[in-house]
Tab-separated table of C-alpha atoms and ligand atoms in Angstrom:
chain	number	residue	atom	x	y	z
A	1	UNK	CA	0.000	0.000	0.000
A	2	UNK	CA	1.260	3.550	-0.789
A	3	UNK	CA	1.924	6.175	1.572
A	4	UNK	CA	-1.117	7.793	-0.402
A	5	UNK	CA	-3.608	4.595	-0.035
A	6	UNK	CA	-2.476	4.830	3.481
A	7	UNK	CA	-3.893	8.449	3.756
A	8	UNK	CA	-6.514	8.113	2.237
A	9	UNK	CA	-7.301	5.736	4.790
A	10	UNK	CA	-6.941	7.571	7.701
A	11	UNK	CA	-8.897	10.303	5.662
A	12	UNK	CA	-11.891	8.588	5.414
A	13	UNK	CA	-12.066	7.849	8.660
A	14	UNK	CA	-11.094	11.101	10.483
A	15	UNK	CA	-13.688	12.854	12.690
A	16	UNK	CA	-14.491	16.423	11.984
A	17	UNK	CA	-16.092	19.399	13.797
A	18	UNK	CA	-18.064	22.133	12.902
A	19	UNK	CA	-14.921	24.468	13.501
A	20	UNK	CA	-12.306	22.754	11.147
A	21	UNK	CA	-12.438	25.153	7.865
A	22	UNK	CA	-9.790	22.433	6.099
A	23	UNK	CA	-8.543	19.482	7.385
A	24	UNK	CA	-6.374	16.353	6.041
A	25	UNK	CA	-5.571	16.544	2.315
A	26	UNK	CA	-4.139	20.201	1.485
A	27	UNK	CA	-0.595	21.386	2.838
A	28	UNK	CA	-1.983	22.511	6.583
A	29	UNK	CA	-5.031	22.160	8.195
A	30	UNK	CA	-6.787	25.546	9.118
A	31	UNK	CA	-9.262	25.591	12.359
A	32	UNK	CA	-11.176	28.365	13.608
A	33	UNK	CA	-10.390	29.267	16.750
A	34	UNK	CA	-12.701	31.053	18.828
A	35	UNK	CA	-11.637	34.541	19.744
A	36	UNK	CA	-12.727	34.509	23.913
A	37	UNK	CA	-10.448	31.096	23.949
A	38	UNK	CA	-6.563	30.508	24.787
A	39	UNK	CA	-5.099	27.706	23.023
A	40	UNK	CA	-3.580	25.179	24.325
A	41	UNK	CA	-0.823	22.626	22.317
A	42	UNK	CA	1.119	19.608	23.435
A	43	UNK	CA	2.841	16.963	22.103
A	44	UNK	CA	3.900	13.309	22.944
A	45	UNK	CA	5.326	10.597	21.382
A	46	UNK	CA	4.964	6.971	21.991
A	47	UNK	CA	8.186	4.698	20.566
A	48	UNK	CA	7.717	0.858	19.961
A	49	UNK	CA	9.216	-1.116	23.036
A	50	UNK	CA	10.446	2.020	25.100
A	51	UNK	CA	6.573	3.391	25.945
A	52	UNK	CA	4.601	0.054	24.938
A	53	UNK	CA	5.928	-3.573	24.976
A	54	UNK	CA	6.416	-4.717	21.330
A	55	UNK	CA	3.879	-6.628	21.086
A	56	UNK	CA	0.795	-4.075	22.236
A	57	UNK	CA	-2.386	-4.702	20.305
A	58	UNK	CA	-3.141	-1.911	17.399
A	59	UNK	CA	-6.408	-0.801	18.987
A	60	UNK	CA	-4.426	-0.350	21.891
A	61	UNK	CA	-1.295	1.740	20.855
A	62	UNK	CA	-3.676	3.555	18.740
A	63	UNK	CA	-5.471	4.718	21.948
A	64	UNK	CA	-2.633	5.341	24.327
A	65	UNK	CA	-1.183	7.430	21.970
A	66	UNK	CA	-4.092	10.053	21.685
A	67	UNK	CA	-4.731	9.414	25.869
A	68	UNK	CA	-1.126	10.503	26.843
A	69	UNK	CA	-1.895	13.418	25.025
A	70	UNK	CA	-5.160	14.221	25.965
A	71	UNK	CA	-4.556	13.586	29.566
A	72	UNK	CA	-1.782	16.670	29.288
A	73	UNK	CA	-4.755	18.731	28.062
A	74	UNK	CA	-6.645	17.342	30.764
A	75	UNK	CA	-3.912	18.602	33.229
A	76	UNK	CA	-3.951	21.804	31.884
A	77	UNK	CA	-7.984	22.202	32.409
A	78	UNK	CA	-8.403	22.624	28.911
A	79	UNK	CA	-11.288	21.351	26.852
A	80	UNK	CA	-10.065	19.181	23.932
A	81	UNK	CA	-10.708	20.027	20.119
A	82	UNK	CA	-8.423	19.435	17.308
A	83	UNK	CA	-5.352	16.703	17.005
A	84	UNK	CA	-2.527	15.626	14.480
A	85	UNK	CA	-1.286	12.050	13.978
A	86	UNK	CA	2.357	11.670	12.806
A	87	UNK	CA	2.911	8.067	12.173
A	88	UNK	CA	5.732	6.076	11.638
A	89	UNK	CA	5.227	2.696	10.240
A	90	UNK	CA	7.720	-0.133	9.010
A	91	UNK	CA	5.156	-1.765	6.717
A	92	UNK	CA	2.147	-0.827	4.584
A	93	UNK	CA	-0.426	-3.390	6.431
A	94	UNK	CA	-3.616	-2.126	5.908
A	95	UNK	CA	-5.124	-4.674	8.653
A	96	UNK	CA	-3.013	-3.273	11.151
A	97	UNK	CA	-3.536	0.520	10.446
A	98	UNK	CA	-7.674	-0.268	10.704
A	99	UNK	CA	-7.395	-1.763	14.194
A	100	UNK	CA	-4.559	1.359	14.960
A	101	UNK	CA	-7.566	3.797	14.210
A	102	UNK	CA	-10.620	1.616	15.709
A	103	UNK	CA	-8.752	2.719	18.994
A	104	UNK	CA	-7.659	6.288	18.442
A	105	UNK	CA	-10.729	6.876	17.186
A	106	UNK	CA	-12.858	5.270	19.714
A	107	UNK	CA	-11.172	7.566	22.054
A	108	UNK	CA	-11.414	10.430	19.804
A	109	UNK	CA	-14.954	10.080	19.204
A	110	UNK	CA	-15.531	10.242	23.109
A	111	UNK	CA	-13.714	13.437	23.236
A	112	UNK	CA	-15.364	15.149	20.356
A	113	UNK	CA	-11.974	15.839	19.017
A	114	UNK	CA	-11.108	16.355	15.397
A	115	UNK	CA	-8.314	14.292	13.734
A	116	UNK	CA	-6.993	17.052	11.019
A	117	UNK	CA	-3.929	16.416	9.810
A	118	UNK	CA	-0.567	14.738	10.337
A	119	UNK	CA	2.604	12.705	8.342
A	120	UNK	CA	2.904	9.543	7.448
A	121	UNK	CA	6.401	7.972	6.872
A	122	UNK	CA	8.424	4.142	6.529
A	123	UNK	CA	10.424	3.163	9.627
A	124	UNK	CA	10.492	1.983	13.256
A	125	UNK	CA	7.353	2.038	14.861
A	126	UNK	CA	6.396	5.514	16.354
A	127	UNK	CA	3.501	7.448	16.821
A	128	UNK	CA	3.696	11.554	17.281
A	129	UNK	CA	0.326	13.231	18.457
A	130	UNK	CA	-0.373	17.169	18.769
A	131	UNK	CA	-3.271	17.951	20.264
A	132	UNK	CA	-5.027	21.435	20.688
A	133	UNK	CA	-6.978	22.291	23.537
A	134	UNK	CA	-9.436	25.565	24.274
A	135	UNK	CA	-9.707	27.565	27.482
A	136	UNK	CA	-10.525	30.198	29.038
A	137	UNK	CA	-7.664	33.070	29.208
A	138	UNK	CA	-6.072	33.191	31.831
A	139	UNK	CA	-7.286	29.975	33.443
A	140	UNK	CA	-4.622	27.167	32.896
A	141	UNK	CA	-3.929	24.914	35.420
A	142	UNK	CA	-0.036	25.231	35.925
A	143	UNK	CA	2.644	23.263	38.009
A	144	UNK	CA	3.373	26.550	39.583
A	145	UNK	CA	0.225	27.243	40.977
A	146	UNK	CA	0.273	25.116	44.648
A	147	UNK	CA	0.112	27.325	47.992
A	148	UNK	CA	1.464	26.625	51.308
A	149	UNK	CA	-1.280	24.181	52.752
A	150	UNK	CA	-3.037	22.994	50.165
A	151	UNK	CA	-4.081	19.714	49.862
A	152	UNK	CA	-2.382	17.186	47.236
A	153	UNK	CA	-5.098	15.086	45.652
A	154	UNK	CA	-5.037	12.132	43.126
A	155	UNK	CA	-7.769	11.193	40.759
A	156	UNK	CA	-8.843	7.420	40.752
A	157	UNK	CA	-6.076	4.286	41.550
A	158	UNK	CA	-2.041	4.632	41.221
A	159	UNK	CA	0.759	1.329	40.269
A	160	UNK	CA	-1.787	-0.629	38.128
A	161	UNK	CA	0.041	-0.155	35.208
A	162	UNK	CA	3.456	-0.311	36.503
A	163	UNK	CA	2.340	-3.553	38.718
A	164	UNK	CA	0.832	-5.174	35.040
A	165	UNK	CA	5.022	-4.908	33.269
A	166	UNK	CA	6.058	-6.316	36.518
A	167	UNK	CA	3.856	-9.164	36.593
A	168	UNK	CA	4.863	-9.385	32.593
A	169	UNK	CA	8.123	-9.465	34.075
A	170	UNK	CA	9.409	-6.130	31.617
A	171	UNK	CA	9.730	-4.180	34.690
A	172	UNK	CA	13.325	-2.848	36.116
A	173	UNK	CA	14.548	-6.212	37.378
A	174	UNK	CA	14.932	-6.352	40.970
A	175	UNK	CA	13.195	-2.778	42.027
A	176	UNK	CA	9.872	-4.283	42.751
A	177	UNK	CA	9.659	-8.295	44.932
A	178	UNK	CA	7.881	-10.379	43.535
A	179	UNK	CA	4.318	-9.853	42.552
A	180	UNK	CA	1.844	-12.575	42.397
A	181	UNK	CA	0.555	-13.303	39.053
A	182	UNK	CA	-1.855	-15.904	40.325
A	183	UNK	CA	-3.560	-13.862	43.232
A	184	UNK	CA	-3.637	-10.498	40.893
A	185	UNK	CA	-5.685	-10.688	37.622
A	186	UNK	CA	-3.172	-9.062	34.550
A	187	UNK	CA	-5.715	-8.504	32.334
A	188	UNK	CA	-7.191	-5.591	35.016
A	189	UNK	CA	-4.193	-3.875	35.476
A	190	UNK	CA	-2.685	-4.644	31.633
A	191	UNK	CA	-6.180	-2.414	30.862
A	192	UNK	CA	-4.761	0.325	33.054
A	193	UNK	CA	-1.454	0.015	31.133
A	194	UNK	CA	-2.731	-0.165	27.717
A	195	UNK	CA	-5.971	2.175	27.557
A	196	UNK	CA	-5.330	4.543	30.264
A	197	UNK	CA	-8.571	7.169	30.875
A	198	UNK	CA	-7.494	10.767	30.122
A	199	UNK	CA	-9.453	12.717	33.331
A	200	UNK	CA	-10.486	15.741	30.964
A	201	UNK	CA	-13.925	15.948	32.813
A	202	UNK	CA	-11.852	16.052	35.549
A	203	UNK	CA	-9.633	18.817	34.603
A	204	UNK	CA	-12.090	21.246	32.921
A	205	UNK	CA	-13.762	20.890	36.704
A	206	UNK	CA	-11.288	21.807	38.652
A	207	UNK	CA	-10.606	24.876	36.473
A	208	UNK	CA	-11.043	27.786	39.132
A	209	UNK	CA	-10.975	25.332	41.819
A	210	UNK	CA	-7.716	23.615	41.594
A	211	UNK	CA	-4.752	25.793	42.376
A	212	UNK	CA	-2.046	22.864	40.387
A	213	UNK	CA	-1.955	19.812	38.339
A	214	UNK	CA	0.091	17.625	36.733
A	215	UNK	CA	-0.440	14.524	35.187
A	216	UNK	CA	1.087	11.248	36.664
A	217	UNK	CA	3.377	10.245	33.867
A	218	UNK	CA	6.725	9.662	35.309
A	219	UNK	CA	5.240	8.507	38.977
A	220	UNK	CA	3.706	10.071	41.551
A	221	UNK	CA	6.328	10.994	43.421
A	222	UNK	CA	8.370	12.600	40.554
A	223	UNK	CA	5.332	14.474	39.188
A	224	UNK	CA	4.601	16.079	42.243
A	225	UNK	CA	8.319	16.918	42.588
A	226	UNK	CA	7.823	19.049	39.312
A	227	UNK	CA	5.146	20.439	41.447
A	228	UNK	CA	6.943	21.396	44.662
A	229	UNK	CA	10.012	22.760	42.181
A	230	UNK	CA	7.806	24.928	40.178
A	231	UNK	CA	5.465	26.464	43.084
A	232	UNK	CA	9.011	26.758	45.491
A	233	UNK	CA	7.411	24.280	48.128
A	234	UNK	CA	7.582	21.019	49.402
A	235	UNK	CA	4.868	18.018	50.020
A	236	UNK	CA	4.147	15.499	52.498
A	237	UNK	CA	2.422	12.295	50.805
A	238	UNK	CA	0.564	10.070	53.340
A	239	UNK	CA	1.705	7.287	51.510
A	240	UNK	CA	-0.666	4.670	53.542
A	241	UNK	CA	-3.800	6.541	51.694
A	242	UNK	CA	-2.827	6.139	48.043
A	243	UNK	CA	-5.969	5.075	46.332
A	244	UNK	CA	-5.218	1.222	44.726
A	245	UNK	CA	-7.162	-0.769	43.034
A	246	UNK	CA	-7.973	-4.078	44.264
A	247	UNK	CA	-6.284	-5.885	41.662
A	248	UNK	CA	-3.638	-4.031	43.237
A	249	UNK	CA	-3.946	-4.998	46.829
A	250	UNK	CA	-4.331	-8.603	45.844
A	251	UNK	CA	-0.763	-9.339	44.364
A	252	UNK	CA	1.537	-7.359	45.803
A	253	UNK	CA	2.811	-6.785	50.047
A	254	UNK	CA	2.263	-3.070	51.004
A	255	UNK	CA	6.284	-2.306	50.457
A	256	UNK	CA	5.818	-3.138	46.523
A	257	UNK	CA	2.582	-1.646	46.281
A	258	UNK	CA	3.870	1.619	47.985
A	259	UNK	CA	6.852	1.450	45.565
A	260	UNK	CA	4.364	1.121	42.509
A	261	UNK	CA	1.832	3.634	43.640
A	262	UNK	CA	4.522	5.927	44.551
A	263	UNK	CA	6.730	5.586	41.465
A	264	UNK	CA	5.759	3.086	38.818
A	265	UNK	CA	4.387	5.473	36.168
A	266	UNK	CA	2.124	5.296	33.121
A	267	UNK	CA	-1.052	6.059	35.895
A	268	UNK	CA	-1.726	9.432	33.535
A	269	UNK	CA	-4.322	9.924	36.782
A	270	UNK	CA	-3.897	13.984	37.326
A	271	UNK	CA	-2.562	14.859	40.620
A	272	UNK	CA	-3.582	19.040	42.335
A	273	UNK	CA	-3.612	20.813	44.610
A	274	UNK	CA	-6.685	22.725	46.312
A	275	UNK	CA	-7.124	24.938	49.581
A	276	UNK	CA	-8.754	22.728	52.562
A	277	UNK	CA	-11.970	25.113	52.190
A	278	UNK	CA	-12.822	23.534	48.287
A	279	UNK	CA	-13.187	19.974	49.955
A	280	UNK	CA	-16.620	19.793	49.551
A	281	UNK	CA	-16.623	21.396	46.227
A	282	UNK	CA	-14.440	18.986	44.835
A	283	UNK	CA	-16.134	15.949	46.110
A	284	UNK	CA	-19.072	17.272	44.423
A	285	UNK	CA	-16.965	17.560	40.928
A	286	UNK	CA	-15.860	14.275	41.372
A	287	UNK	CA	-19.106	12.637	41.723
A	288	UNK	CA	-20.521	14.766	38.690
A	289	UNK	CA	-17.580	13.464	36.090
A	290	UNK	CA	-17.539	10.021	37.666
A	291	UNK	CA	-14.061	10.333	38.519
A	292	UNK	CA	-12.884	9.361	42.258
A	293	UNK	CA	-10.598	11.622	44.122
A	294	UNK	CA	-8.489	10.738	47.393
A	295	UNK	CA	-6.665	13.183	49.440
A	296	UNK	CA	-3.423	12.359	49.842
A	297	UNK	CA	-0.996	14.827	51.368
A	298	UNK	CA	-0.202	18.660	51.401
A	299	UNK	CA	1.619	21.076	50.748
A	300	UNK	CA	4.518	21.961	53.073
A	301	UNK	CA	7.501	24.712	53.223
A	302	UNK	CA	10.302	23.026	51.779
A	303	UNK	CA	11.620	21.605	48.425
A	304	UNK	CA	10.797	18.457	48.056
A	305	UNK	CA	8.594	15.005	48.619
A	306	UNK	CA	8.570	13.469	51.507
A	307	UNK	CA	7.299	10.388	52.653
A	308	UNK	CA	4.830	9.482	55.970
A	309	UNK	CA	3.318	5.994	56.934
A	310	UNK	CA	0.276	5.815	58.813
A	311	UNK	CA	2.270	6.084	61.973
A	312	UNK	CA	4.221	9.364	61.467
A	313	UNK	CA	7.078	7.480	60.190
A	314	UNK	CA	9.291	9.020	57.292
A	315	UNK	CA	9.307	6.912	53.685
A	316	UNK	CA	10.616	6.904	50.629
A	317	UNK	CA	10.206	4.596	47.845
A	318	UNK	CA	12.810	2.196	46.318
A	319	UNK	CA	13.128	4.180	42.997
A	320	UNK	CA	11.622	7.624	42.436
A	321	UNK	CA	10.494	7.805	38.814
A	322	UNK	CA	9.950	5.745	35.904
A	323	UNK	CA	12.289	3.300	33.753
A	324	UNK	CA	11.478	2.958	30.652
A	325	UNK	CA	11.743	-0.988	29.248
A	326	UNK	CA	12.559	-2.568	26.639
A	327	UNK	CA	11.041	-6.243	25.248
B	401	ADP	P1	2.759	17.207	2.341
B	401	ADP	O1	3.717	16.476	1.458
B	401	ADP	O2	2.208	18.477	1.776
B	401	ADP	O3	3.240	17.345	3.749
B	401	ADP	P2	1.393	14.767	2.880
B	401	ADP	O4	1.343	13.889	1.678
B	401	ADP	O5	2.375	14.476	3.940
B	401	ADP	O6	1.458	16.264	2.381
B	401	ADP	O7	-0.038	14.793	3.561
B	401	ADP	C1	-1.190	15.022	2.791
B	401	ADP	C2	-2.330	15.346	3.724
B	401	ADP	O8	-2.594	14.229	4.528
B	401	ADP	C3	-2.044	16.509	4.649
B	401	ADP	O9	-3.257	17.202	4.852
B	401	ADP	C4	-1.625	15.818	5.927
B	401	ADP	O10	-1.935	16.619	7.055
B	401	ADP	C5	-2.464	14.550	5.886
B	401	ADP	N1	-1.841	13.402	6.582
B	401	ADP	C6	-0.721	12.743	6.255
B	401	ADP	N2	-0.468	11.736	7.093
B	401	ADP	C7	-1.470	11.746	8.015
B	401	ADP	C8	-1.775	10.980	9.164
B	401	ADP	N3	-0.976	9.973	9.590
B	401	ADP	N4	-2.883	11.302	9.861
B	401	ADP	C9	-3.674	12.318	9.479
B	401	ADP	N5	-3.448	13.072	8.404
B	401	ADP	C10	-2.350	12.807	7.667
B	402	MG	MG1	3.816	15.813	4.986
C-alpha cells in the first residue's frame, strides 16, 4: 500500500467538527479558533518497546497514543478540540492501520476531538500526536500554581500499570519483589497500562478550583516533585492513603505496592492541589464526572517530597520515577 492509499485511509475515517475550515488533504489544516479562547498545544510521542511492549495490540497503541496526550490537556484544564497524527510505520499493512484507528478513534470520538492532519512515513514504529486544547484566558492549570497548605489530591487508583510490566516481568529487574501473578488478575491492570482514561472531565472541573496539576506520567512521586520545584514548596504524601485498586492490593505486600503507587508510572491519573476550604466542592466535581478523588498529602515549606506511613514514620520509595523498558 502507498503512503497515499495509506492516507486516504486515515482520511476517510477522520472525525471532523463544525470548527475545522480544512482538514487532512491540502498542505496545513486551518481551524477556527474562537476569539474569547486561549489555546492550548502539546505533544507526545509513543516509541515501539520504550513506551509500549512490542507486542501491544493496534487498537491499543492507537489509543494510548491520543490518551497521553489528551490527559496533558486534561492537566492543563483545557477542553479538547483538534489533534494531528504523525505516524511512523515499518510496513504498509492495511489490517493493522484499521485496528490502529478503531482505537484512536474510539477515544477520539468520546472526546469530540477532530483528527486534522498529520505525516505519514516508513520506519520503526512511532507514533507523534499534537493535540489542541481551548480555554478560558487566563485559566490554565499550571505546576506553579500550589500554595502553602493545600491539599495534594489524586484522581482514581495509582501502580496498576506499573504492577501489570512487573507481573509481565518487563519491569526494572529487581526494584519491585515479587508480585503474584496468580492472586492479581493481569488482564485488570494490563487495561490500566494499555488504555489509560485521560481525566479531561476532571480537569475542565477543577478549572477555578484547583490551584495545580500535573499529570502522573513519570510517577507520583516525581510528578509532584515538578510540582513542589515549580510552586518553590515542598509536600508530604501520606503514603498509607494512596488510592489502589484491588487488583492491586491482591498481588503485591504493602512495600511493593507503595513502591508502585509511589513511582511506577504510566497512571496518567492527574494529581492538584486545592485549599482545605474547596473539599466539599471537589467531592461534588468528582461525583458529577464520575471520577474518584483521594486526598493524599499537602503542601509543606520546603523543596521536596517526603514520605509518611500511617504512623508518622518518614518513607521513601525504592526508585523515584519511571524506567522505561525494553522487550
Ligand atoms: P505534504 O507532502 O504536503 O506534507 P502529505 O502527503 O504528507 O502532504 O499529507 C497530505 C495530507 O494528509 C495533509 O493534509 C496531511 O496533514 C495529511 N496526513 C498525512 N499523514 C497523516 C496521518 N498519519 N494522519 C492524518 N493526516 C495525515
Ligand atoms: Mg507531509
Amino acid at each position: 500500500m502507498a503512503e497515499f492509499d495509506l492516507i486516504e485511509r486515515i482520511r476517510s475515517r477522520a472525525p471532523s467538527r463544525a470548527d475545522v475550515v480544512l482538514g487532512i488533504g491540502d498542505d496545513a489544516a486551518v481551524v477556527r479558533v474562537p476569539a474569547d479562547r486561549e489555546l492550548v498545544i502539546c505533544t507526545d510521542t509513543l516509541n515501539a518497546g520504550v513506551h509500549f511492549p512490542l507486542h501491544t495490540a493496534p487498537f491499543d497503541i492507537g489509543w494510548k497514543a491520543l490518551a497521553v496526550n489528551l490527559s496533558d490537556l486534561a492537566a492543563m484544564g483545557a477542553q479538547p478540540a483538534w489533534c494531528t497524527l504523525s505516524l511512523s510505520i515499518p510496513g504498509d499493512d492495511p489490517v493493522w492501520l484499521d485496528s490502529f484507528l478503531d482505537g484512536f478513534l474510539a477515544l477520539a470520538g468520546q472526546h469530540a476531538i477532530a483528527l486534522i492532519g498529520g505525516d505519514t512515513t516508513r520506519g520503526p514504529l512511532s507514533i507523534g500526536v499534537t493535540v489542541h486544547g481551548l480555554l478560558e484566558p487566563g485559566r490554565a492549570l499550571r505546576r506553579s500554581g500550589a500554595q502553602l497548605g493545600d491539599d495534594i489530591w489524586v484522581s482514581c487508583t495509582l501502580g496498576d500499570a506499573a504492577a501489570a510490566l512487573v507481573l509481565m516481568g518487563k519491569a526494572d529487574a529487581g526494584a519491585i519483589a515479587g508480585g503474584d501473578t496468580n492472586a492479581s488478575p493481569l488482564a485488570e491492570l494490563r487495561e490500566r497500562l494499555d488504555r489509560p482514561q485521560p481525566r479531561v472531565a476532571l480537569g475542565l472541573g477543577l478549572v477555578g478550583v484547583a490551584h495545580a496539576a500535573i499529570d502522573i506520567s513519570d510517577g507520583l512521586w516525581s510528578d509532584l516533585g515538578h510540582v513542589c520545584k515549580a510552586s518553590g514548596l515542598g509536600a508530604v504524601l501520606e503514603v498509607d492513603a494512596l488510592p489502589a485498586s484491588p487488583a492491586l492490593a491482591l498481588g503485591f505486600d504493602t512495600t511493593a505496592r507503595r513502591t508502585l503507587q509511589a513511582s511506577g508510572g504510566d497512571d496518567y491519573e492527574l494529581c492538584f492541589t486545592a485549599p482545605a476550604g474547596a473539599r466539599a466542592q471537589i467531592e461534588a466535581i468528582a461525583v458529577q464526572t464520575g471520577t474518584p478523588v483521594t486526598r493524599i498529602g499537602r503542601m509543606v515549606a520546603g523543596t521536596q517530597v517526603a514520605g509518611v506511613d500511617a504512623d508518622d514514620a518518614p518513607w521513601v520509595p525504592e526508585r523515584t520515577g519511571w524506567v522505561h523498558f525494553s522487550d
